[in-house]
Coordinates of C-alpha atoms in Angstrom, one line a residue:
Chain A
X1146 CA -3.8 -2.7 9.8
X1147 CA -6.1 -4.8 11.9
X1148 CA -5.5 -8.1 12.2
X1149 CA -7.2 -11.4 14.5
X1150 CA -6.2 -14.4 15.6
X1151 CA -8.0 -17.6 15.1
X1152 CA -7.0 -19.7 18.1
X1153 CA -7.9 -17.0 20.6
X1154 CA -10.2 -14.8 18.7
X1155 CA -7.4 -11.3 19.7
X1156 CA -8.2 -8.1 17.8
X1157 CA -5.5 -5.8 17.6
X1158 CA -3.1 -3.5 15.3
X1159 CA -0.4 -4.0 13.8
X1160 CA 2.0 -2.1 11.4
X1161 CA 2.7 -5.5 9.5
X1162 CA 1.4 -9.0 9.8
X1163 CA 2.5 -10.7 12.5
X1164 CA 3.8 -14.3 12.3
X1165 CA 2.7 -15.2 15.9
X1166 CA -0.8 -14.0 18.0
X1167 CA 0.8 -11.8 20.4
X1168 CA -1.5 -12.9 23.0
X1169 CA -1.7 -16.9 22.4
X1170 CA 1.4 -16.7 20.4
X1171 CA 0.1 -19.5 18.2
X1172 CA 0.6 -19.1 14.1
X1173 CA -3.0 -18.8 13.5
X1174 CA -3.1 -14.6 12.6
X1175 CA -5.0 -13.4 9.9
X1176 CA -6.2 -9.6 8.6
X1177 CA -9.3 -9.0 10.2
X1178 CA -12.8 -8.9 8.2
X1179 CA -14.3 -5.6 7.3
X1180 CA -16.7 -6.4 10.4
X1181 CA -14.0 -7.3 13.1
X1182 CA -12.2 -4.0 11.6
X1183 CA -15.7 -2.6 12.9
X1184 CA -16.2 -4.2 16.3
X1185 CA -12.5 -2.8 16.8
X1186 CA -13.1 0.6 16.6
X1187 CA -16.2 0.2 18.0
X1188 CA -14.1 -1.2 20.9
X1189 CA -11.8 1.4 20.6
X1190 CA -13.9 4.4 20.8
X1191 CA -15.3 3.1 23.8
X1192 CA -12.0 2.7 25.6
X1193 CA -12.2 -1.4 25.3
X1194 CA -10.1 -2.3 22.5
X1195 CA -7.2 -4.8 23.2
X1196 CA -8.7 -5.9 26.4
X1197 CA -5.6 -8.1 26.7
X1198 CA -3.6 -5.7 25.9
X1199 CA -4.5 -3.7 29.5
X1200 CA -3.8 -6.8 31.5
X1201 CA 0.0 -7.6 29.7
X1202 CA 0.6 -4.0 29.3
X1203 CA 1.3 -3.0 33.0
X1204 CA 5.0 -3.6 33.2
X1205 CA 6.0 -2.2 36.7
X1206 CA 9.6 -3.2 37.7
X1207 CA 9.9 0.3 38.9
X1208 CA 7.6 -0.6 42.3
X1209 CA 10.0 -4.0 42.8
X1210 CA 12.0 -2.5 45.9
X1211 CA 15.2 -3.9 45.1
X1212 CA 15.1 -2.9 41.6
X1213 CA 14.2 0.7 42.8
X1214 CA 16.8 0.4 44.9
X1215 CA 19.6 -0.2 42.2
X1216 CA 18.3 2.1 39.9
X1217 CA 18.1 5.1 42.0
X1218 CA 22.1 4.5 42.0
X1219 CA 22.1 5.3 38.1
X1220 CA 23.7 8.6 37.8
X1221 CA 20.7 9.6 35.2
X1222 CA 18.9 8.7 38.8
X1223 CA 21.5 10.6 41.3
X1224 CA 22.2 13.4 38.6
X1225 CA 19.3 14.3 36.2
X1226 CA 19.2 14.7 33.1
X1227 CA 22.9 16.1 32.3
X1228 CA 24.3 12.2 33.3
X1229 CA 21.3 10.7 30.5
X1230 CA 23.7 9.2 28.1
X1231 CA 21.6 10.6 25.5
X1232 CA 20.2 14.5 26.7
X1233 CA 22.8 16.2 24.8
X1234 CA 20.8 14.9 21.8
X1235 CA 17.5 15.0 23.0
X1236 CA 17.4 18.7 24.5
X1237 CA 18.2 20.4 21.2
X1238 CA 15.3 18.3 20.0
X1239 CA 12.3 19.5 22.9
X1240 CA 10.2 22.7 21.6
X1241 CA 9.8 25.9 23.4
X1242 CA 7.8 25.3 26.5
X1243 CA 6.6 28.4 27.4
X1244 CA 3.3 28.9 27.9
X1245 CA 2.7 25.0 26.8
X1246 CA 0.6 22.2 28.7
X1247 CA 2.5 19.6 28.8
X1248 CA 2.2 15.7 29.0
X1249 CA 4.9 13.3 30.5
X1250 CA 4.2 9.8 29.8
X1251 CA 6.5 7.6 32.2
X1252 CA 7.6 10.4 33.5
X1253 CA 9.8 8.7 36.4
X1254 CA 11.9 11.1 38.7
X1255 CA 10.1 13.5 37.0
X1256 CA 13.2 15.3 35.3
X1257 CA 11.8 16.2 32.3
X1258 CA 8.4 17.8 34.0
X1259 CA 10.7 20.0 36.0
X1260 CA 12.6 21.1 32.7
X1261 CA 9.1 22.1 31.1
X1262 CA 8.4 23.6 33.8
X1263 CA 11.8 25.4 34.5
X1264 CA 10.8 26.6 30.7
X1265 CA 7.9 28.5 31.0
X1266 CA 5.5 25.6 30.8
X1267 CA 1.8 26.6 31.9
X1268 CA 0.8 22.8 33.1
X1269 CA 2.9 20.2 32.9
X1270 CA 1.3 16.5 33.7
X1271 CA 3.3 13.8 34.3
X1272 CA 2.0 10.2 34.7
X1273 CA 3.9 7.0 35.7
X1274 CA 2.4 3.4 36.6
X1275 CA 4.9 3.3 39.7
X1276 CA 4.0 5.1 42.9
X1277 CA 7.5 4.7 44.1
X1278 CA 8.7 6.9 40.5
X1279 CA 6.5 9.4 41.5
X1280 CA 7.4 9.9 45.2
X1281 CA 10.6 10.4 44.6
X1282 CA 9.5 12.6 41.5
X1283 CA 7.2 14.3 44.2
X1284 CA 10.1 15.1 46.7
X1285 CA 12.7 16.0 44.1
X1286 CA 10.8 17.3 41.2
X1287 CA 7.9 19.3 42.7
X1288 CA 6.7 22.7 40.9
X1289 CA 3.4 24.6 41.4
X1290 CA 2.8 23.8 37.4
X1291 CA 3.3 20.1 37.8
X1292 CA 0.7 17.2 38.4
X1293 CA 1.9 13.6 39.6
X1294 CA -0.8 11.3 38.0
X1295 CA -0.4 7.5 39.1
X1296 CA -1.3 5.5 36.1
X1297 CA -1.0 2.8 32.9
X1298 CA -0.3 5.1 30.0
X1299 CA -2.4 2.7 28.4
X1300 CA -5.5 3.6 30.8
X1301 CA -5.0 7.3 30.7
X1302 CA -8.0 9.6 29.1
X1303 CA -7.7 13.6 28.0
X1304 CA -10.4 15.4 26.2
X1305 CA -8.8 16.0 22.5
X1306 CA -6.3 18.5 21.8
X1307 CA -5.6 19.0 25.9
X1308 CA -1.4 19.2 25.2
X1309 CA 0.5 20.6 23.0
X1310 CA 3.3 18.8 23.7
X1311 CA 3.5 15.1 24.7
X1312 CA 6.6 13.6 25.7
X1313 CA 7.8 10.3 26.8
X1314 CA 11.9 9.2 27.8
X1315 CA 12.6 5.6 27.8
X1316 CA 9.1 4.5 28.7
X1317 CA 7.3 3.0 25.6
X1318 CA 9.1 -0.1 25.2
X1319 CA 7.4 -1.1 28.5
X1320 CA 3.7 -0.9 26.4
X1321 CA 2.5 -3.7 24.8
X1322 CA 0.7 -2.4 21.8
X1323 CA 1.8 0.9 20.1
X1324 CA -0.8 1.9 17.9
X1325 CA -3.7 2.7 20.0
X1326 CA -1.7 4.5 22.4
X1327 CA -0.7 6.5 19.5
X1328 CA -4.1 6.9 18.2
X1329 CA -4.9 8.5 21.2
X1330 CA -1.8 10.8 22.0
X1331 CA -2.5 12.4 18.6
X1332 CA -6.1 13.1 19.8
X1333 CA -4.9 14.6 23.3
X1334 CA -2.5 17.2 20.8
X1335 CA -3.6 20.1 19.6
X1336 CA -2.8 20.4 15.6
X1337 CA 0.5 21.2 15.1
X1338 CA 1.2 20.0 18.6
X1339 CA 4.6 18.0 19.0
X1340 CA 5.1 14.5 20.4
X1341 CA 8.7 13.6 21.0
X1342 CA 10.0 10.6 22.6
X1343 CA 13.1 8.1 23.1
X1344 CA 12.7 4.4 23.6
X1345 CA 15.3 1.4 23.3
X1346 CA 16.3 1.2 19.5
X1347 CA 14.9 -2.0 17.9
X1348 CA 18.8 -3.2 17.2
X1349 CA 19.0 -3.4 21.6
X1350 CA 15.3 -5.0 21.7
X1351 CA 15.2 -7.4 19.3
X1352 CA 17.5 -10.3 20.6
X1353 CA 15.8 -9.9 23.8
X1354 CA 19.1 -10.5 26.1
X1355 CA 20.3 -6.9 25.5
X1356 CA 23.4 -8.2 26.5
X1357 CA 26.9 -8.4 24.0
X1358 CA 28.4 -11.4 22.7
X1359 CA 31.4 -12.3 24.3
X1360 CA 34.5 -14.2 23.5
X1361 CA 36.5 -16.9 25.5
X1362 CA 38.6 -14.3 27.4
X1363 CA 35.3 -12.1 27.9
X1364 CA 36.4 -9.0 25.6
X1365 CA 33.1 -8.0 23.5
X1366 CA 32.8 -9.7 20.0
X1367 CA 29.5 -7.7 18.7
X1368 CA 25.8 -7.0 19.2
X1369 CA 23.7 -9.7 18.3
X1370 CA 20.8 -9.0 16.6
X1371 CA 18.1 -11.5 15.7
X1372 CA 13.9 -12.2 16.0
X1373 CA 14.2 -8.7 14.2
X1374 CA 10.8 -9.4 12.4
X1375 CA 8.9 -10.9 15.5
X1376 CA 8.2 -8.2 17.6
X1377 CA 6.2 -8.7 21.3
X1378 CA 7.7 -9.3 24.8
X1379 CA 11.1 -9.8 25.3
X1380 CA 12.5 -10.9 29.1
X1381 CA 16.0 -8.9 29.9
X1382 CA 17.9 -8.8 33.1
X1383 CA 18.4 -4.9 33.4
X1384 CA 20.3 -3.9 37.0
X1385 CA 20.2 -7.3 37.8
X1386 CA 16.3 -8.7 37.6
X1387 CA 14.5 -9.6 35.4
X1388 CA 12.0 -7.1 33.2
X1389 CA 9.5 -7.9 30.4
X1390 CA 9.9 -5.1 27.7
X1391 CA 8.2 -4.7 24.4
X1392 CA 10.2 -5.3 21.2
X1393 CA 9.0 -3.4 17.5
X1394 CA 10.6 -2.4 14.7
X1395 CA 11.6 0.8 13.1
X1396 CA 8.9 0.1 10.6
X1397 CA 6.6 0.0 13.2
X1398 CA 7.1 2.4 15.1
X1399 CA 7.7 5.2 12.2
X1400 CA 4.8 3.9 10.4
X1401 CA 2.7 4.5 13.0
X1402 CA 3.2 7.9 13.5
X1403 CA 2.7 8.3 10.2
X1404 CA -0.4 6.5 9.8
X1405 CA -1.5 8.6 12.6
X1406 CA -1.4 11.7 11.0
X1407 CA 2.0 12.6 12.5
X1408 CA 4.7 14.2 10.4
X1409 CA 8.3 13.1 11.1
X1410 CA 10.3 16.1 12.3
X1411 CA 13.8 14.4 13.8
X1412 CA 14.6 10.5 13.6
X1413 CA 17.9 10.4 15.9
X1414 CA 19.8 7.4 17.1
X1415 CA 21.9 9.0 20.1
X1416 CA 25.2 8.5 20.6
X1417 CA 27.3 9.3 24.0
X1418 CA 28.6 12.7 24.0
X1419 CA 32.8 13.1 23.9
X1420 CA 32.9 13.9 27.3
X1421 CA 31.3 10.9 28.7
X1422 CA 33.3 8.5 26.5
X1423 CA 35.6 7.8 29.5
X1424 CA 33.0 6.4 31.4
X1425 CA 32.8 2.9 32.1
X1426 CA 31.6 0.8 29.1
X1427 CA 31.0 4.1 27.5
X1428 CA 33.2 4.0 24.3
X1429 CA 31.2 0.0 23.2
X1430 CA 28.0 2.3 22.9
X1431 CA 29.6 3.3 19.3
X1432 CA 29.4 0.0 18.7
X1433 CA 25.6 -0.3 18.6
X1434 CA 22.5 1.6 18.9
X1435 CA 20.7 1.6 22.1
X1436 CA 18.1 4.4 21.8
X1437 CA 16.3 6.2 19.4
X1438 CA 14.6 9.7 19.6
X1439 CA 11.9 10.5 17.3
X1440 CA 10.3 13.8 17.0
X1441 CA 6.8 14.2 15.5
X1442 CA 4.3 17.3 14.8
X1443 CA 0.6 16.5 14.4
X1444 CA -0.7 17.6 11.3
Chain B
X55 CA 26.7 19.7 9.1
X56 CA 30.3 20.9 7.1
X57 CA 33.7 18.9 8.8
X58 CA 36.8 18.8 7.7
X59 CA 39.9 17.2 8.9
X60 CA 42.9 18.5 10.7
X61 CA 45.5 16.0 8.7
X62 CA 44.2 16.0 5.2
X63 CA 42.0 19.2 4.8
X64 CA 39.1 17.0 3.7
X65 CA 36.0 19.1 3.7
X66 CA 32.6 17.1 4.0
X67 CA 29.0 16.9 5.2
X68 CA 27.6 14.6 7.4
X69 CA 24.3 14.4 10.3
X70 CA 26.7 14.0 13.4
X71 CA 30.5 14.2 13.3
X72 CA 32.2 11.3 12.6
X73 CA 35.2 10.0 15.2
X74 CA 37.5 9.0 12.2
X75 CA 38.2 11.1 8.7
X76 CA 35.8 9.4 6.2
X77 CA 39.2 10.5 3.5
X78 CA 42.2 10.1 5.4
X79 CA 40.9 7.9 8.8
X80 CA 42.7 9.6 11.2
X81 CA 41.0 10.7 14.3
X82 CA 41.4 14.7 13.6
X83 CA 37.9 15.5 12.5
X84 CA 36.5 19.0 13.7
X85 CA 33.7 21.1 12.8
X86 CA 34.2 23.2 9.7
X87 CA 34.7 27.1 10.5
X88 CA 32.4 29.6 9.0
X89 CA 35.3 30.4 6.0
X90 CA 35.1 26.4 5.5
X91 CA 31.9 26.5 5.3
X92 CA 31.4 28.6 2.8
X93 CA 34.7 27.4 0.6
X94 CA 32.1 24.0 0.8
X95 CA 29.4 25.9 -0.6
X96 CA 31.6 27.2 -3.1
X97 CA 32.4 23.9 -4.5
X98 CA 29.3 22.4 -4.2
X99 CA 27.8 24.8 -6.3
X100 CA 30.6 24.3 -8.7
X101 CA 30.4 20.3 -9.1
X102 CA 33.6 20.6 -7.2
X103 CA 32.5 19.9 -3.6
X104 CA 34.8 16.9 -1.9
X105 CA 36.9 16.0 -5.1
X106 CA 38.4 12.9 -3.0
X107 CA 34.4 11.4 -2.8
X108 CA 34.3 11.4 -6.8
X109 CA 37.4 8.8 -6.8
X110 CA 36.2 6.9 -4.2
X111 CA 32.5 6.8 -4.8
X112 CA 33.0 5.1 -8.6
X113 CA 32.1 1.9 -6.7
X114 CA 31.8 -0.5 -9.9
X115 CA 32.2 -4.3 -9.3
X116 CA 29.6 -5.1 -12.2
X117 CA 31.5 -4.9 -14.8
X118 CA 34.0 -7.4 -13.2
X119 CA 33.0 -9.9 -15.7
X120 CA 33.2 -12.8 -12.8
X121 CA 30.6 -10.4 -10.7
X122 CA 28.7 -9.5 -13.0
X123 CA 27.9 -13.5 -14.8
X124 CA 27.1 -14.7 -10.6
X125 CA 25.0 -11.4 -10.5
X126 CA 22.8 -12.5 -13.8
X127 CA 22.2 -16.1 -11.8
X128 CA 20.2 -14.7 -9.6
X129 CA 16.7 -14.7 -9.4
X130 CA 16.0 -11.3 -9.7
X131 CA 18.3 -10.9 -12.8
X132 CA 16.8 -13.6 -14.7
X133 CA 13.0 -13.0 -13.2
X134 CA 12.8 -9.4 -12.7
X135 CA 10.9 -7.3 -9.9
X136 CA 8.6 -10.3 -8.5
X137 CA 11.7 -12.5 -8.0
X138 CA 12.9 -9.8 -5.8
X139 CA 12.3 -10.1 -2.0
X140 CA 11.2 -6.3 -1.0
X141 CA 9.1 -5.8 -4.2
X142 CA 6.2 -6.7 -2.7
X143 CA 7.1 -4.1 0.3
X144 CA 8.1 -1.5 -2.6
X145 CA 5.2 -1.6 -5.2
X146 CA 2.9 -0.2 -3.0
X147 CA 4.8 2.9 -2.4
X148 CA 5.6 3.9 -5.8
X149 CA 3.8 7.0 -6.8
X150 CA 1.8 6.5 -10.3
X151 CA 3.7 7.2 -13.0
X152 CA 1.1 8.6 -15.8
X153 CA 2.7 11.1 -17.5
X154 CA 5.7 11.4 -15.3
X155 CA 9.2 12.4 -15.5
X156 CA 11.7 9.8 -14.2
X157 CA 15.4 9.7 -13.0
X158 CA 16.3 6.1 -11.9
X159 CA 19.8 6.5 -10.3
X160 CA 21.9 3.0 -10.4
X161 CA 18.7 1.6 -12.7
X162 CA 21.1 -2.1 -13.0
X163 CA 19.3 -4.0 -15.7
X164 CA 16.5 -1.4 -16.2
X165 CA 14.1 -3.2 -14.3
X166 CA 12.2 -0.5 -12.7
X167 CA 13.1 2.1 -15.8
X168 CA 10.4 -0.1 -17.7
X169 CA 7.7 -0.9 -15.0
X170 CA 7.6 3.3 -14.9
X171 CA 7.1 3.4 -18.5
X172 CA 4.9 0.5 -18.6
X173 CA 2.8 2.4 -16.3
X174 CA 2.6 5.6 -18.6
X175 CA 6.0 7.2 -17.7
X176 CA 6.2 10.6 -20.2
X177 CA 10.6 10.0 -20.1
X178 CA 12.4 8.0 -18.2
X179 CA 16.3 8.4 -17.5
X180 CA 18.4 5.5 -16.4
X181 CA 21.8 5.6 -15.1
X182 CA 24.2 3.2 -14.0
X183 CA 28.1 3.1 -13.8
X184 CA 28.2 0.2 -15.2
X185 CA 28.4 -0.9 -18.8
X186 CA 27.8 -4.1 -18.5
X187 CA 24.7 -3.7 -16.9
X188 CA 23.4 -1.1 -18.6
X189 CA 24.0 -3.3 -22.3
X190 CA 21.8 -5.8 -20.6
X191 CA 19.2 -3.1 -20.0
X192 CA 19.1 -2.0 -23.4
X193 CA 18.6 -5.5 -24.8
X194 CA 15.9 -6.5 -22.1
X195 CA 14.4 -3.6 -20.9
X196 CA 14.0 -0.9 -23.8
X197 CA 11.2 1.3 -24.4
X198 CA 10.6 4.7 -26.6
X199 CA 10.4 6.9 -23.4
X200 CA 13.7 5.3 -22.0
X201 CA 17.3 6.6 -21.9
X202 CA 19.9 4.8 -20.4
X203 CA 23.0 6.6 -19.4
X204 CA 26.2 5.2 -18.1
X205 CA 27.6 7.6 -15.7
X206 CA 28.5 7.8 -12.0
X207 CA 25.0 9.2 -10.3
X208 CA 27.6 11.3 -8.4
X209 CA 28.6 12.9 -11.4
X210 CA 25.4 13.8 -12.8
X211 CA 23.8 16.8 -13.5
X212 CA 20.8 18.0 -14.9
X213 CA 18.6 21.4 -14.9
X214 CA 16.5 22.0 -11.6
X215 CA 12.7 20.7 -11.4
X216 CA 13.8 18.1 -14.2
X217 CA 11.9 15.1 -12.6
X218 CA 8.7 14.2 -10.8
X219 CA 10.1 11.4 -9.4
X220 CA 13.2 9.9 -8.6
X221 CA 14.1 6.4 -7.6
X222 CA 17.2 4.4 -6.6
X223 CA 16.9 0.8 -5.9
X224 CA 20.0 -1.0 -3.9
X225 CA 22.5 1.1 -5.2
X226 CA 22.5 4.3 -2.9
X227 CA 24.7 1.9 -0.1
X228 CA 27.6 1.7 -3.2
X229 CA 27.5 5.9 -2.9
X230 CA 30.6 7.3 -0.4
X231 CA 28.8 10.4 0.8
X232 CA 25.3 10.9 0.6
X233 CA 24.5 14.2 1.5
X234 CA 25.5 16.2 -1.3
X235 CA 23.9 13.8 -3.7
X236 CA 20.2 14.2 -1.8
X237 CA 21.1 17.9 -2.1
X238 CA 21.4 17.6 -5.3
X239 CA 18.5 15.2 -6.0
X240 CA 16.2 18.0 -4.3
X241 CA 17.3 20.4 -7.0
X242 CA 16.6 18.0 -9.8
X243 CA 12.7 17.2 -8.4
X244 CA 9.6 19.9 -9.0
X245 CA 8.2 20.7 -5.4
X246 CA 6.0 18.1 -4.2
X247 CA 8.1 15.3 -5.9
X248 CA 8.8 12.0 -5.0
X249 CA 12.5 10.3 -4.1
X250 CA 11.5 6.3 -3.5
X251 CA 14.5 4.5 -2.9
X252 CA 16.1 1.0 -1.0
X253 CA 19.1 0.3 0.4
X254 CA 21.2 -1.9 2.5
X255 CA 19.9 -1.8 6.2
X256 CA 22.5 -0.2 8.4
X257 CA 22.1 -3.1 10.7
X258 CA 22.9 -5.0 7.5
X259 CA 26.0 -2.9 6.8
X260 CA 27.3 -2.1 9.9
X261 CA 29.7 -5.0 10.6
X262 CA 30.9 -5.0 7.4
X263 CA 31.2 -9.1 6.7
X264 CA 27.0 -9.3 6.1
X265 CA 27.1 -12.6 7.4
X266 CA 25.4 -14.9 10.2
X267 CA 27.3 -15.9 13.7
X268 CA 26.9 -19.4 13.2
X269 CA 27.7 -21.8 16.1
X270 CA 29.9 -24.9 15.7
X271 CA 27.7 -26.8 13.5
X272 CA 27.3 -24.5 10.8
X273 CA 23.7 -23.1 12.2
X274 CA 23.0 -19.3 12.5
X275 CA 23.3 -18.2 15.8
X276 CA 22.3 -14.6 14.8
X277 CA 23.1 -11.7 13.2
X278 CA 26.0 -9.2 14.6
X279 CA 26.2 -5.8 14.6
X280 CA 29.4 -3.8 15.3
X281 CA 31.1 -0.2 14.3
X282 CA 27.6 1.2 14.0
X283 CA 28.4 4.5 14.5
X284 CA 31.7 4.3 12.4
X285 CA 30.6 5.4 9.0
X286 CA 32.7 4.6 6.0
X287 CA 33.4 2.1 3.6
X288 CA 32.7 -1.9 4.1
X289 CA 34.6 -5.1 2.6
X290 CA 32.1 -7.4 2.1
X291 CA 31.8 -10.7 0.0
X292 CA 28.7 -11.1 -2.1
X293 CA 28.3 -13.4 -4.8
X294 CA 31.9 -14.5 -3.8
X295 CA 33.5 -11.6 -5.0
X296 CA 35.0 -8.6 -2.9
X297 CA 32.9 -5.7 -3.0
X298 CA 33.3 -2.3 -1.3
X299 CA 30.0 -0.7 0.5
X300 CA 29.6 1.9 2.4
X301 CA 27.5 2.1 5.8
X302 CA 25.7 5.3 6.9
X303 CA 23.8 4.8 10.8
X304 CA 19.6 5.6 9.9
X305 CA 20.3 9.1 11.5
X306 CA 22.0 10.2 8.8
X307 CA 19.8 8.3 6.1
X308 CA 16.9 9.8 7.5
X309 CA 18.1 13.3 9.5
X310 CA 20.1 13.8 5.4
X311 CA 16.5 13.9 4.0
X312 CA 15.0 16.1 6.6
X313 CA 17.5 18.3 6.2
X314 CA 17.4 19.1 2.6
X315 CA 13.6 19.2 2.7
X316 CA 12.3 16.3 2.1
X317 CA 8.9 15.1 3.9
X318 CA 9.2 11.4 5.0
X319 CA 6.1 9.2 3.7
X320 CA 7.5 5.8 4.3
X321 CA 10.4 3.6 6.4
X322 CA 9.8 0.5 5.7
X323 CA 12.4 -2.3 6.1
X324 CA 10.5 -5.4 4.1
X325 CA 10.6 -8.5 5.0
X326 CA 9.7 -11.6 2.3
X327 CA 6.2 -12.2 1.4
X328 CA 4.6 -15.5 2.8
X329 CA 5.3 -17.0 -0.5
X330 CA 8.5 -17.1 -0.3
X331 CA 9.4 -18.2 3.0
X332 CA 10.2 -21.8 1.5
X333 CA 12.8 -20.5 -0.6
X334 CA 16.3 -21.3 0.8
X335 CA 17.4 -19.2 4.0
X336 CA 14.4 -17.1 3.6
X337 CA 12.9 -18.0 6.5
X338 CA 16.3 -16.8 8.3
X339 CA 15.3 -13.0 6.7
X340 CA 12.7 -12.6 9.6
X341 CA 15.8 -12.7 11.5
X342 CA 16.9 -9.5 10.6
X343 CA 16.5 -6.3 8.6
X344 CA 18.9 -6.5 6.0
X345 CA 17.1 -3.6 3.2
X346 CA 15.3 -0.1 4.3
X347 CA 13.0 1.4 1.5
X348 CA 12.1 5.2 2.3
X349 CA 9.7 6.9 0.1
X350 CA 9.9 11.0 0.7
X351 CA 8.4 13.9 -0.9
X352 CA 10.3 17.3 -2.1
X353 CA 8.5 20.1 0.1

């Protein structure tokens, strides 16, 4: 659904009405007219929808040295994808690669363009906003298949049907608006094509803190959850600075797809695997969801 | 996926394998050998597939007579489907009903029984476990193509292909295990059919109390979340009484109906309609999702 605001005059999309204009944030949001559902596609087509969107939309902690600093200690950073709390769910999840091209969006280090391509992938493209990411991804990750890009998700163009798979790990909760993004990954796949991705589960977003509540003696209490319903920018501290990231619900983002034209293949909220429930802080991950994995086939 | 339990033999299904015994609670669950497996099958087949969920599934606190007198105060007892909050969210998704078969499984007062046959429903079957409810169904909600049936919906059986469309509305959350049922609810639809239902939100049901943090003043703080990954039963209060729930995480809501088949449509979790938001603690809905209506289709 298309929707405006009338303080600021935003056109953009939305799975449900928002209370607030995500870009003034004043209460003033109504469904667009048949004509401004026009000039948006119009806009759209031409590459210049959401123009405000493009602006918000580059979140790019990953380039802040000392937060590239601290998260190249993570051991999904140091290790790959075996120490990723949540690969054990995701792998059984990812389609044969062989043969397949291949998008990465967010792709980071780089460790799941090196798995396509340890597959069998015939191209693999991997794109990141953060030149830092894709240095290291460069040094570490490097295969005569694979293509660095250095770019806004958000800004990227393919002909249609250029992939046949499109991935995307932990990234999309840094984008601002989902829907147009997914417009246009369903026009890079091919039909039948398969676009599988995990982000930060809508539970973890919502509050915005990401943090647990805690009681006097500092033993956690719960997960608090609230703001479910009002999705846009949340500020968390995440290895110690402070990061905008995009909050959404389930709704939207299964709708979405849907609405797209995708059909829903997997819908998995990840917990840690047994063996890494000895970890630090591992065994409070049952408490909550933190991620969710969706897997998705163009029809 | 088949389990059973090292300590009390329990065989059951579930989407990922639960820490805890869902019969006995102990911590000894292990996947289900192949000769398990197939003893599972067996009894499915037979009606006689995990005879400890038929005890514990008869979840029936409506016809405790103090319940069920607080339950016909509420709005959407005394008003019907535009008193409740998700109707708005759930009309839209209900297939048309011309000349249809229906099954409505834990159909309460009958509500939805006669919108279906208001809208040119060829039969409609209602079941509940409950009596009480079910009297109240027959006195306001009759209709020639209506039969009401009081039985336990996990106890039901009924020829394959018998319905077009099956619907469940906030009663699927009162149901111990939920696999077998959808298993058996794909044999009862014709290809191409629908199952529309809503439940509790597993954010909702996860803690178990279904009540706000409030802060020393008596004002919500938010809502918490906790044991999300612990599936079982749930003592909760509502409408003052003790009442015994059960919690499933969305994977297994979701990953249960792609496994048996279905094609997901619609997630939706509703939230009220504008016009209700001056109703009292409405407004504190938008907090967070507390139903999930998924509309799928028997491929």
């Amino acid at each position: 659904m298309i929707y405006t605001c009338d303080s600021c005059r935003f056109l953009f999309s939305r799975a449900a009405e928002p209370e607030q204009c995500p870009d003034c944030g004043k209460y003033t949001v109504r469904k667009a007219t048949t004509q401004e559902q026009r000039e948006y596609q119009v806009r759209l087509q031409g590459g210049l929808a959401e123009p405000a969107v493009k602006e918000k939309a580059k979140e790019n902690p990953y380039d802040n040295p000392a937060f590239f600093t601290k998260y190249a200690q993570m051991d999904r950073s140091r290790q790959g994808l075996s120490a990723a709390g949540e690969w054990h769910a995701l792998e059984p999840l990812l389609p044969p690669f062989a043969g397949q091209r291949v998008l990465d969006l967010g792709c980071g280090y780089g460790w799941h363009c090196r798995y396509a391509a340890d597959h069998g992938a015939a191209q693999v493209i991997g794109t990141d906003i953060s030149r830092r990411m894709l240095q290291t991804a460069a040094e570490r990750n490097a295969g005569e298949v694979i293509e660095y890009r250095c770019a806004a998700m958000e800004e990227l163009s393919f002909p249609n049907g250029s992939f046949d798979i499109v991935l995307s790990s932990l990234a999309l909760h840094y984008v601002y608006d989902f829907a147009p993004l997914v417009e246009r990954i369903s026009r890079w796949l091919r039909p039948d094509g398969t676009f599988l991705f995990s982000v930060e589960h809508p539970v973890f977003t919502a509050c915005g803190s990401q943090d647990w509540e805690y009681d006097g003696e500092g033993q956690i209490r719960h997960f608090p959850v609230d703001r479910y319903y009002s999705e846009g920018s949340r500020e968390a501290v995440f290895l110690g600075e402070r990061i905008t990231k995009y909050h959404r619900t389930l709704t939207t983002y299964l709708e979405t797809l849907l609405r797209c034209g995708f059909v829903l293949r997997h819908v998995v909220e990840p917990q840690p695997p047994e063996e890494m429930l000895d970890l630090p802080g591992m065994r409070d991950e049952l408490r909550r969801p933190m991620m969710l994995i969706v897997s998705a086939v163009r029809s």
